Tab-separated table of C-alpha atoms in Angstrom:
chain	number	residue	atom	x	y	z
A	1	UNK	CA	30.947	36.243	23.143
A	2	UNK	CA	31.149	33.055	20.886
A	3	UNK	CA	29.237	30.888	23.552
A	4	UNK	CA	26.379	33.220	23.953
A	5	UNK	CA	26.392	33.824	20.156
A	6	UNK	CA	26.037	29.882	20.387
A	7	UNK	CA	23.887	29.724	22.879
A	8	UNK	CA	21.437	32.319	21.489
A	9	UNK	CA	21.450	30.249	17.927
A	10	UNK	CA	20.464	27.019	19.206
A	11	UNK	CA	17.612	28.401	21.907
A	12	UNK	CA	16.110	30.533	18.628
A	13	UNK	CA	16.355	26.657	17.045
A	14	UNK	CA	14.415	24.698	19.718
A	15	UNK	CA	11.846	27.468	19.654
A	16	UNK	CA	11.291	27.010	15.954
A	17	UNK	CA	11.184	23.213	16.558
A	18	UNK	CA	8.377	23.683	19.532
A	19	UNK	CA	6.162	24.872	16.378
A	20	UNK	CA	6.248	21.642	15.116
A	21	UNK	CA	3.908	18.823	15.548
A	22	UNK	CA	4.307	15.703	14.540
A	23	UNK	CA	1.510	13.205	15.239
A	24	UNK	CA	1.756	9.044	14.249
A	25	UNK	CA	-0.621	8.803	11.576
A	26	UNK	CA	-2.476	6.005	12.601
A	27	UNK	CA	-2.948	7.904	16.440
A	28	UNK	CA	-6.128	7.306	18.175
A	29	UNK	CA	-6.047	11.366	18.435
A	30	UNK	CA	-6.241	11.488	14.576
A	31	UNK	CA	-9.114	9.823	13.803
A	32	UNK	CA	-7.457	7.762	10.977
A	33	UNK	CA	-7.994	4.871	11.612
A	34	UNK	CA	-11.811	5.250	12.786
A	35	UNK	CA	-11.878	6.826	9.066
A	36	UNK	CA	-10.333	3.745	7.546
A	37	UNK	CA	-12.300	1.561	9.057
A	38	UNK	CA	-15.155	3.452	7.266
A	39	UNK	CA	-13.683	2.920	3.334
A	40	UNK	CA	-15.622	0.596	1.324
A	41	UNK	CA	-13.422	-1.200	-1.839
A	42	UNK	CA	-14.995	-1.271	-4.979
A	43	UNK	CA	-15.801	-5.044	-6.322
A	44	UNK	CA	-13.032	-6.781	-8.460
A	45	UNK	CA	-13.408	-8.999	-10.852
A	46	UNK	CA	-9.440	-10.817	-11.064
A	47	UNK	CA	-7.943	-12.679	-8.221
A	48	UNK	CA	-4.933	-10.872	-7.980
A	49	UNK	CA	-7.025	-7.249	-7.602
A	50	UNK	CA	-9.741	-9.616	-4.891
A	51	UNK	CA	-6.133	-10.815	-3.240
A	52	UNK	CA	-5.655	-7.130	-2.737
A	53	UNK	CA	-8.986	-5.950	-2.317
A	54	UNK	CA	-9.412	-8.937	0.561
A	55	UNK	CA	-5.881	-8.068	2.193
A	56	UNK	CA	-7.058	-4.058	2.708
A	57	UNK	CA	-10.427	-4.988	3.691
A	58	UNK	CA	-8.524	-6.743	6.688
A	59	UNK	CA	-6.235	-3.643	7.032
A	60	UNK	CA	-8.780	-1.002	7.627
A	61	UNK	CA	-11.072	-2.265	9.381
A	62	UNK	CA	-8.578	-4.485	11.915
A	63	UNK	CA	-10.788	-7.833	10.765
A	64	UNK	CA	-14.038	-6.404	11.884
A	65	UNK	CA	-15.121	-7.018	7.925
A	66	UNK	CA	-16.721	-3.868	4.800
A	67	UNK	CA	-18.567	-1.176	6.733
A	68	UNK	CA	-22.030	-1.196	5.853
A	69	UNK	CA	-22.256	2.318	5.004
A	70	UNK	CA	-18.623	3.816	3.920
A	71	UNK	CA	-17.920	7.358	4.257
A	72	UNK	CA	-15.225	6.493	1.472
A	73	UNK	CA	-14.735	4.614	-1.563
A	74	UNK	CA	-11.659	3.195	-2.929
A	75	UNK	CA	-11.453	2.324	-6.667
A	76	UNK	CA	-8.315	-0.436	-7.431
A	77	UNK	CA	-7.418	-1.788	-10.519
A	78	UNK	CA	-4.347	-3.914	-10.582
A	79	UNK	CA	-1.814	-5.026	-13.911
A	80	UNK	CA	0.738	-7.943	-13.543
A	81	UNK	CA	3.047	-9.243	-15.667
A	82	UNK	CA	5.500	-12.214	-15.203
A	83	UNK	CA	8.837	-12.087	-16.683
A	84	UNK	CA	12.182	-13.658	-16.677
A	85	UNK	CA	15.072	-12.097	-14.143
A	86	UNK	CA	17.783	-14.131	-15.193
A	87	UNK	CA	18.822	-15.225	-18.631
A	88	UNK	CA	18.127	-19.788	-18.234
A	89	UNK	CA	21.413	-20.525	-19.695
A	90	UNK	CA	23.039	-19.073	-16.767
A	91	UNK	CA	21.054	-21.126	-14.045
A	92	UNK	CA	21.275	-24.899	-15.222
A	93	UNK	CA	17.613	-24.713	-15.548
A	94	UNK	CA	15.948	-23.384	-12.500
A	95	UNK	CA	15.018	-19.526	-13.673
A	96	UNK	CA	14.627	-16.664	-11.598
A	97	UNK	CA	11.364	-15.340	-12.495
A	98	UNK	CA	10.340	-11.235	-11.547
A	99	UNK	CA	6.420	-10.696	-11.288
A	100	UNK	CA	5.593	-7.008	-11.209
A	101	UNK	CA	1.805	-5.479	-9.942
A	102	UNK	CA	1.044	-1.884	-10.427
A	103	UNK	CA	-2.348	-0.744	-8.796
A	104	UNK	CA	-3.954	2.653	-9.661
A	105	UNK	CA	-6.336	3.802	-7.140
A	106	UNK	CA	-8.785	6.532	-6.513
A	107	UNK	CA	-10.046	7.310	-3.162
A	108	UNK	CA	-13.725	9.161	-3.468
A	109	UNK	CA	-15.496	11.009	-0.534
A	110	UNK	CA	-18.902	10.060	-0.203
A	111	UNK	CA	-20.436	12.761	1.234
A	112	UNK	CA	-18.823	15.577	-0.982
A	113	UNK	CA	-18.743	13.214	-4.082
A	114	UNK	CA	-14.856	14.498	-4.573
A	115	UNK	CA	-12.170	12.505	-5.269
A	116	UNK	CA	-9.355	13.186	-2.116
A	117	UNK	CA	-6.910	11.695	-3.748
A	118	UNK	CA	-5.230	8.946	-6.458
A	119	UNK	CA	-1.868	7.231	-6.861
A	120	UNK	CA	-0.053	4.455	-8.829
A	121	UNK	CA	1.878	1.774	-6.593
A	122	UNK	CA	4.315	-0.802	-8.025
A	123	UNK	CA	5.668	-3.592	-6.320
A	124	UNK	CA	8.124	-6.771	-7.356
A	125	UNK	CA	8.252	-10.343	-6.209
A	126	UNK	CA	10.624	-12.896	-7.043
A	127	UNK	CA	9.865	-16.272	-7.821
A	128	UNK	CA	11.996	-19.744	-8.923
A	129	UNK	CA	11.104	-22.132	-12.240
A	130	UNK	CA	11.852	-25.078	-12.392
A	131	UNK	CA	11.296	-28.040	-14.774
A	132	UNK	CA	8.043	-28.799	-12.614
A	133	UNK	CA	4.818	-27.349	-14.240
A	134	UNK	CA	2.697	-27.672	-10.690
A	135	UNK	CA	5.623	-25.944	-9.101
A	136	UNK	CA	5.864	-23.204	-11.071
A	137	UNK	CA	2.249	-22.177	-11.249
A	138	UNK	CA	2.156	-22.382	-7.154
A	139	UNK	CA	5.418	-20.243	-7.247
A	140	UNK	CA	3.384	-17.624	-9.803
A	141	UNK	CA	0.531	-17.907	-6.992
A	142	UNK	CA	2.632	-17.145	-4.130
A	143	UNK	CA	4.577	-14.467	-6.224
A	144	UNK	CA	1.088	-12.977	-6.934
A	145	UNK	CA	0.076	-12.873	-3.598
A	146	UNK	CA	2.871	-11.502	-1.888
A	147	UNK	CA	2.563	-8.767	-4.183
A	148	UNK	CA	-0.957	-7.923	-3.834
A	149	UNK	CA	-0.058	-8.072	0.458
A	150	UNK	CA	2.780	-5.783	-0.223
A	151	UNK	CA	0.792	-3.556	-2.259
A	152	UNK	CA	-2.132	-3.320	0.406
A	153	UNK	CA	0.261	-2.132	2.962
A	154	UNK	CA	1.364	0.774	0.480
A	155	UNK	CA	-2.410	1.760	-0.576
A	156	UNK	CA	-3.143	1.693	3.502
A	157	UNK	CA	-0.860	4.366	4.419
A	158	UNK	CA	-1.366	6.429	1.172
A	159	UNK	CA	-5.464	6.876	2.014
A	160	UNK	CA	-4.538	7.330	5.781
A	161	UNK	CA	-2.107	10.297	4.424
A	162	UNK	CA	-5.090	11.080	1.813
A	163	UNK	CA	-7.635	10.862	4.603
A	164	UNK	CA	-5.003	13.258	7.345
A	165	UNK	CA	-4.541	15.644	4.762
A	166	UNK	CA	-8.598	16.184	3.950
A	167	UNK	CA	-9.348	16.734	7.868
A	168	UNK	CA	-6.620	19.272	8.443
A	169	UNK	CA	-7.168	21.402	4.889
């Protein structure tokens, strides 16, 4: 009686899971990525933000370059600050250094002239100073543009959710 109890219980459970369908987001059958390949960015005006802004131009569209007439828009604005990670009198002067970006972002629908969607993404990069002025602004640089790559990947798959979620509502 236990084993067809059993039995019963986990054929009710594999029926309920036949419901389910989960499709990769960036699928050929979804349409995602056609539709990312049709955002336009909004100009920037700091290199950090143009870092970004250049990084998920190259995203969506695979390196085919801006589409010429976007069905989307995507607004970015990017803050970074640089600050120490370590205390300097516990490194024998070569500091750990922490630079943190935060991007908001708004993704508008051109046709409907409705926002889909908006988030807030921070990321932080590590960097070393040393006593070597050259150095450290290079290491700042490559902090800052790790960052803005790491925060492109993030904004990419939150408009492809924002974009999946608007053609199945």
């Amino acid at each position: 009686m236990r084993h067809v109890l059993l039995a019963a219980m986990l054929a009710l459970s594999f029926a309920g899971l036949q419901a389910c369908q989960v499709k990769p987001l960036y699928s050929s059958q979804t349409g995602v990525t056609s539709s990312l390949a049709s955002v336009g960015i909004k100009e920037v005006n700091d290199r950090v933000a143009q870092e970004l802004r250049n990084q998920l131009i190259f995203l969506y569209s695979g390196g085919k370059g801006e589409p010429v007439k976007p069905d989307y828009t995507l607004n970015i604005a990017v803050a970074g600050t640089a600050s120490a990670a370590l205390r300097e009198e516990l490194t024998d002067g070569i500091t750990a250094q922490r630079y943190s970006a935060t991007v908001t972002f708004t993704l508008l629908d051109n046709r409907t002239k409705k926002v889909i969607g908006s988030g807030k993404r921070t990321v932080v990069t590590f960097y070393d100073q040393t006593t070597q002025e050259f150095a450290n602004r290079r290491a700042l640089r490559d902090a800052e543009n790790r960052a803005a790559h790491q925060l492109a990947e993030i904004v990419r798959a939150d408009t492809a959710s924002m974009i999946s979620q608007q053609g199945t509502i």
